[in-house]
């Protein structure tokens, strides 16, 4: 069994969007990193995820030199539709928040980041096993892992835990130090991808007596639809015909009549969870993205909140190496959590507004309708929703 040792400034665990964006941004400042990824690149790129990018993330992808395809192929959305039953209204992001979002698949963001890393000669190790973070609470951390039978070591200054909800980084922080907050929602989202034109040029967040539905898209001939489903459902329980019939019953009738259906090319169920761990730093270990927090997909805040974590950590590490100051890394956790909790609140609020809960009373239903009516008719309510959806400032 061979042994190998590498050295870097920042060891990054996880080759998803968080890890790759951090690695690429650090590279623009001459800061070296090594990314350790448990899976293969193809596996990572097969993940289907939300595709709504806030301006903050777009700006960071521009700074990372990875935004060309995004600007060429992404779709700028100046608003979204919200419907309940046959009522439908628009939230005008430009008028209410002075900003827009870009619809561009998260898989494409990850693909662009891999391409940039490879073009820059970035070090990414795939198929790693048994990653262990050592001495994170000291001043000289190191990582060990196995790769193809070899035991490997990376000596580094800092470790960025970008390894998602099921990663090893969060677990490295002792339970005595960690505080975790969680809410499990009593339903899931059944999603399909179909090579059909989107039912509307903007997203439709729909609710009805039968539950939530979302009409989204990847491009003019690739649509993404979701319906709220039971946690006991599995994708095999739903034929394409049953999915389309249920979706049509949850969106306004004129949208249902114009919906173009087709065979699903992907069908999966995602559970919904709100989760935050505090703090997001322990010594020389910093948690970013899903490693530290999870949101229900309703507000499309998963990647966009990972992006602000990456921004704060990138700024802090740059200040450390450039100005020999620890101010940025010392305030990282508080700053990141400040924005994380606002994204958690918005995602929880939007989920609570649009989904049917098993134990809901008639009064609860009336409260949802009253809130939707308030959102439909009140400018201040629309400003608050729009500001959160397009992204609160970093
Ligand atoms: N060692 C190395 N890599 C690991 C380990 C480990 N022990 N555990 C997990 N990973 C890898 C996973 O294979 C995955 O590729 O870390 C990566 C984490 O990526 P994501 O789960 O995508 O998390 P993140 O990069 O923070 O992106 C957050 O992606 O998951 C969505 O909804 C989420 O939109 C959000 C965004
Ligand atoms: C998606 O296109 O997959 C999507 C869009 C918006 C969301 C969630 C998912 O809120």
XYZ file of C-alpha atoms and ligand atoms in Angstrom:
440
model
C 0.000 0.000 0.000
C 1.599 3.262 -1.133
C 1.560 6.567 0.715
C 1.508 10.021 -0.853
C 1.613 13.496 0.664
C 0.557 16.723 -0.999
C 0.594 20.282 0.330
C -1.786 23.127 -0.338
C -3.044 26.315 1.265
C -6.752 25.355 1.319
C -7.951 21.745 1.261
C -11.544 21.653 -0.060
C -13.686 18.612 0.673
C -16.473 18.244 -1.903
C -16.507 18.839 -5.659
C -20.041 20.223 -5.879
C -20.879 23.861 -6.666
C -19.623 25.197 -3.312
C -16.222 23.513 -3.417
C -15.600 24.250 -7.076
C -16.654 27.906 -6.858
C -14.424 28.456 -3.818
C -11.466 26.750 -5.516
C -11.871 28.820 -8.663
C -12.260 32.135 -6.807
C -9.208 31.419 -4.613
C -7.266 30.645 -7.787
C -8.012 34.147 -9.123
C -6.167 35.469 -6.059
C -3.252 33.046 -6.450
C -4.361 30.932 -3.507
C -3.748 27.217 -4.046
C -6.315 24.530 -3.224
C -6.949 20.824 -3.719
C -10.527 19.546 -4.125
C -11.332 16.064 -2.824
C -14.486 14.524 -4.337
C -15.992 11.209 -3.227
C -17.710 10.476 -6.554
C -16.665 10.696 -10.201
C -17.132 13.897 -12.201
C -19.795 12.207 -14.355
C -21.725 11.196 -11.233
C -21.636 14.752 -9.896
C -22.821 16.109 -13.246
C -25.749 13.689 -13.384
C -27.415 15.332 -10.374
C -30.593 17.219 -11.327
C -31.001 20.372 -9.237
C -32.828 23.716 -9.190
C -31.761 26.337 -11.683
C -32.518 29.848 -10.420
C -29.432 32.019 -9.874
C -29.386 35.231 -7.817
C -27.369 38.194 -9.093
C -24.790 37.669 -6.318
C -23.994 34.218 -7.647
C -23.903 35.483 -11.244
C -21.383 38.163 -10.191
C -19.191 35.575 -8.458
C -19.268 33.318 -11.500
C -18.199 36.347 -13.571
C -15.348 37.032 -11.118
C -14.382 33.363 -11.339
C -14.303 33.624 -15.146
C -17.085 31.049 -15.538
C -20.104 33.089 -16.675
C -19.782 33.093 -20.488
C -22.152 30.167 -21.154
C -24.476 31.375 -18.396
C -24.866 34.714 -20.179
C -25.188 33.003 -23.569
C -27.674 30.286 -22.539
C -29.259 31.454 -19.287
C -32.694 33.085 -19.243
C -33.165 36.381 -17.386
C -36.446 36.326 -15.477
C -37.890 39.663 -14.284
C -40.748 38.074 -12.370
C -42.596 34.939 -11.371
C -46.218 33.777 -11.334
C -48.038 32.716 -8.177
C -51.365 30.915 -8.498
C -53.975 29.532 -6.148
C -56.773 27.598 -7.774
C -57.579 29.546 -10.941
C -56.334 32.853 -9.484
C -52.902 33.846 -10.809
C -50.760 36.955 -10.278
C -47.246 38.113 -11.015
C -44.507 39.266 -8.681
C -42.525 41.824 -10.680
C -38.923 41.491 -9.467
C -37.712 44.541 -11.414
C -40.471 46.841 -10.179
C -40.471 45.530 -6.593
C -36.786 44.752 -6.011
C -34.919 46.343 -8.918
C -33.300 43.060 -9.862
C -33.877 39.831 -11.790
C -32.765 36.203 -11.555
C -31.168 33.965 -14.176
C -32.657 30.552 -14.967
C -29.703 28.263 -15.726
C -29.387 24.651 -14.593
C -27.232 24.078 -11.524
C -25.696 21.133 -13.353
C -24.518 23.609 -16.011
C -23.006 25.845 -13.321
C -21.108 22.818 -12.005
C -20.044 21.848 -15.522
C -18.718 25.363 -16.170
C -16.827 25.321 -12.850
C -15.196 21.960 -13.658
C -14.167 23.291 -17.066
C -12.594 26.378 -15.465
C -10.765 24.319 -12.839
C -9.375 21.985 -15.502
C -8.351 24.903 -17.736
C -6.486 26.423 -14.781
C -4.774 23.127 -13.971
C -6.650 22.968 -10.671
C -6.049 19.868 -8.551
C -9.195 17.755 -8.112
C -8.991 14.198 -6.787
C -12.058 12.039 -7.574
C -13.163 8.736 -6.087
C -11.615 9.470 -2.703
C -12.611 7.375 0.323
C -12.398 7.672 4.102
C -11.612 11.375 4.183
C -10.603 12.376 7.720
C -9.872 15.918 8.885
C -7.124 16.031 11.508
C -6.260 18.837 13.974
C -8.855 21.233 12.567
C -8.918 22.981 15.955
C -5.146 23.398 15.889
C -3.009 25.636 13.682
C -1.662 22.910 11.368
C -4.582 20.786 10.101
C -4.137 17.923 7.667
C -6.369 15.549 5.739
C -6.001 11.839 5.172
C -7.955 9.814 2.627
C -7.740 6.648 0.590
C -7.481 6.583 -3.180
C -7.222 3.309 -5.048
C -5.635 1.475 -2.172
C -3.166 4.249 -1.351
C -3.320 6.151 1.948
C -2.841 9.818 1.095
C -2.216 12.944 3.168
C -2.701 16.645 2.445
C -0.968 19.216 4.638
C -2.802 22.528 4.512
C -3.421 25.837 6.265
C -7.236 25.636 6.137
C -9.990 23.115 5.366
C -13.228 24.104 3.565
C -15.992 21.591 4.279
C -18.039 21.768 1.065
C -19.131 18.135 1.231
C -22.885 18.565 1.478
C -25.408 17.332 4.012
C -24.034 13.788 4.145
C -20.396 14.802 4.227
C -17.724 14.324 6.875
C -16.943 17.971 7.660
C -19.896 18.879 9.856
C -19.401 15.643 11.809
C -15.796 16.662 12.506
C -17.004 19.496 14.736
C -17.574 17.993 18.214
C -21.209 17.673 19.298
C -20.336 19.711 22.398
C -19.521 22.639 20.084
C -22.289 22.166 17.502
C -25.921 23.305 17.736
C -28.279 21.926 15.085
C -31.732 23.194 14.106
C -34.046 21.131 11.920
C -37.579 21.037 10.539
C -38.752 18.058 8.457
C -41.737 18.819 6.203
C -44.556 16.189 6.061
C -44.423 15.889 2.252
C -41.999 15.615 -0.643
C -41.646 16.952 -4.194
C -42.125 14.579 -7.115
C -40.198 16.144 -10.005
C -39.999 15.298 -13.692
C -37.934 16.552 -16.587
C -39.632 16.461 -20.004
C -38.493 17.491 -23.471
C -41.519 19.735 -23.884
C -41.890 23.514 -24.146
C -42.508 25.193 -20.764
C -46.168 25.929 -20.049
C -45.255 29.590 -19.372
C -42.188 31.736 -20.000
C -41.953 32.446 -16.255
C -42.036 30.012 -13.324
C -45.440 29.289 -11.811
C -45.554 28.599 -8.053
C -49.001 27.049 -7.740
C -51.110 25.944 -4.830
C -54.571 24.408 -4.782
C -56.789 22.341 -2.504
C -54.862 19.340 -3.839
C -51.480 20.741 -2.923
C -48.436 22.509 -4.346
C -47.091 22.409 -7.896
C -44.224 24.204 -9.632
C -43.826 24.797 -13.363
C -40.199 25.536 -14.221
C -37.846 25.046 -17.142
C -34.264 24.515 -18.287
C -34.726 26.007 -21.771
C -37.390 26.479 -24.479
C -37.694 22.734 -25.071
C -36.845 21.271 -21.664
C -39.346 21.669 -18.829
C -39.098 20.870 -15.147
C -42.313 20.249 -13.170
C -42.938 19.320 -9.536
C -45.980 18.313 -7.534
C -46.155 17.982 -3.756
C -46.488 14.294 -2.892
C -46.710 12.051 0.139
C -43.504 11.012 1.875
C -44.656 7.405 1.410
C -44.721 7.814 -2.385
C -41.982 6.506 -4.633
C -41.387 7.612 -8.255
C -42.580 4.209 -9.475
C -45.998 4.898 -7.948
C -46.552 7.643 -10.505
C -47.021 6.975 -14.200
C -46.330 9.945 -16.458
C -50.064 10.116 -17.214
C -50.932 10.264 -13.510
C -48.323 12.990 -12.969
C -49.612 15.174 -15.816
C -53.237 14.703 -14.707
C -52.416 15.765 -11.142
C -50.299 18.706 -12.261
C -53.168 19.960 -14.450
C -55.496 19.855 -11.445
C -53.191 22.102 -9.421
C -52.548 24.912 -11.926
C -55.033 27.444 -13.391
C -57.328 25.867 -15.970
C -56.060 27.936 -18.903
C -52.489 26.856 -18.077
C -53.631 23.244 -17.761
C -55.318 23.469 -21.160
C -52.137 24.751 -22.814
C -49.749 22.368 -21.004
C -47.704 20.262 -23.460
C -47.077 16.859 -21.921
C -44.561 14.226 -22.934
C -42.532 11.298 -21.588
C -40.484 12.003 -18.468
C -36.730 11.713 -19.031
C -36.122 11.968 -15.292
C -38.478 11.336 -12.388
C -37.504 11.586 -8.718
C -38.813 12.471 -5.278
C -36.997 14.867 -2.942
C -37.833 15.229 0.756
C -38.076 18.767 2.166
C -36.013 19.816 5.127
C -34.884 23.015 6.848
C -31.575 22.534 8.644
C -28.828 24.739 10.074
C -25.735 23.879 12.090
C -23.950 26.500 14.189
C -21.167 27.533 14.210
C -19.962 27.217 10.622
C -16.335 27.380 11.732
C -14.232 25.296 14.104
C -10.590 26.324 14.238
C -9.190 25.997 10.714
C -12.312 24.181 9.385
C -15.001 26.232 7.641
C -18.345 24.760 6.528
C -19.909 26.014 3.268
C -23.209 25.254 1.554
C -25.190 22.082 2.191
C -22.552 20.900 4.679
C -23.913 23.578 7.023
C -27.521 24.175 5.981
C -30.421 22.831 3.930
C -33.543 24.622 2.714
C -36.751 23.290 1.142
C -36.408 23.980 -2.619
C -39.468 26.261 -2.683
C -37.443 29.466 -2.659
C -34.595 28.131 -4.847
C -32.161 29.173 -2.096
C -29.896 26.103 -1.845
C -27.161 27.054 -4.284
C -27.696 30.794 -3.748
C -27.053 30.496 -0.007
C -24.019 28.282 -0.626
C -22.823 31.132 -2.854
C -22.860 33.728 -0.074
C -21.017 31.319 2.253
C -18.365 30.946 -0.439
C -18.205 34.721 -0.893
C -17.565 35.377 2.813
C -14.973 32.595 3.069
C -13.237 33.704 -0.148
C -13.029 37.272 1.187
C -11.728 36.071 4.554
C -9.052 33.764 3.138
C -7.952 36.395 0.620
C -7.520 38.942 3.452
C -5.563 36.378 5.460
C -3.043 35.633 2.708
C -2.898 39.145 1.248
C -3.091 41.324 4.371
C -2.128 38.845 7.067
C -5.351 39.608 8.938
C -7.764 37.097 10.456
C -10.709 39.552 10.605
C -12.505 37.911 7.662
C -12.126 34.333 8.835
C -12.922 35.288 12.426
C -16.250 36.842 11.368
C -17.039 34.205 8.724
C -19.478 32.095 10.728
C -21.501 35.024 12.104
C -21.682 36.745 8.720
C -22.609 33.569 6.821
C -25.229 32.542 9.402
C -26.762 36.029 9.306
C -27.696 35.509 5.671
C -28.346 31.747 6.018
C -31.111 32.303 8.585
C -32.821 34.881 6.363
C -32.803 32.386 3.486
C -34.118 29.685 5.841
C -36.948 31.969 6.914
C -37.938 32.886 3.365
C -37.831 29.229 2.230
C -39.891 28.168 5.251
C -42.400 31.012 4.736
C -42.864 30.300 1.020
C -43.188 26.556 1.708
C -45.737 27.146 4.495
C -47.747 29.440 2.223
C -48.023 27.087 -0.749
C -48.217 23.529 0.539
C -51.113 21.531 1.998
C -50.258 20.134 5.423
C -51.862 16.841 6.536
C -53.036 18.293 9.867
C -54.253 21.608 8.443
C -57.510 23.002 9.870
C -60.068 25.018 7.896
C -58.782 28.057 9.752
C -55.202 27.310 8.625
C -56.439 27.136 5.016
C -58.145 30.506 5.458
C -54.870 31.960 6.736
C -53.047 30.743 3.596
C -55.672 32.246 1.305
C -55.627 35.535 3.247
C -51.824 35.691 2.972
C -51.982 34.955 -0.768
C -54.622 37.677 -1.162
C -52.392 40.064 0.799
C -49.404 39.168 -1.394
C -51.517 39.641 -4.529
C -52.796 43.090 -3.541
C -50.152 44.678 -1.277
C -47.043 46.385 -2.665
C -45.056 46.082 0.566
C -45.766 42.343 0.679
C -44.599 42.001 -2.909
C -41.443 44.056 -2.228
C -40.573 41.776 0.694
C -41.162 38.633 -1.367
C -39.285 39.970 -4.395
C -36.274 41.163 -2.368
C -35.935 37.728 -0.790
C -36.439 35.854 -4.048
C -33.894 37.847 -6.107
C -31.450 37.613 -3.203
C -30.765 39.702 -0.115
C -27.450 41.594 -0.168
C -24.262 39.755 0.878
N -15.433 13.239 0.802
C -15.364 13.864 -0.416
N -16.444 14.359 -1.059
C -17.642 14.228 -0.440
C -17.798 13.610 0.823
C -16.616 13.114 1.446
N -16.685 12.529 2.645
N -19.126 13.645 1.158
C -19.767 14.257 0.150
N -18.891 14.617 -0.810
C -19.172 15.322 -2.069
C -20.471 14.895 -2.739
O -20.242 13.781 -3.588
C -20.858 16.157 -3.509
O -20.339 16.125 -4.840
O -19.377 16.692 -1.738
C -20.193 17.300 -2.735
C -21.230 18.191 -2.050
O -21.956 18.860 -3.090
P -23.497 19.311 -2.847
O -24.200 18.276 -2.071
O -24.048 19.713 -4.187
O -23.396 20.584 -1.914
P -22.870 22.051 -2.260
O -21.663 22.013 -3.141
O -22.842 22.774 -0.969
O -24.014 22.674 -3.175
C -25.166 23.138 -2.602
O -26.226 21.966 -4.364
O -27.032 20.049 -3.342
C -27.393 21.240 -3.924
O -29.440 21.954 -3.033
C -28.065 22.080 -2.912
O -28.335 23.871 -4.322
C -27.565 23.403 -3.246
C -26.183 23.208 -3.699
C -36.139 24.059 -10.805
O -36.173 24.605 -11.936
O -35.735 22.890 -10.637
C -36.608 24.860 -9.610
C -36.906 26.209 -9.770
C -37.345 26.953 -8.676
C -37.472 26.320 -7.436
C -37.160 24.958 -7.279
C -36.734 24.221 -8.369
O -37.922 27.047 -6.375
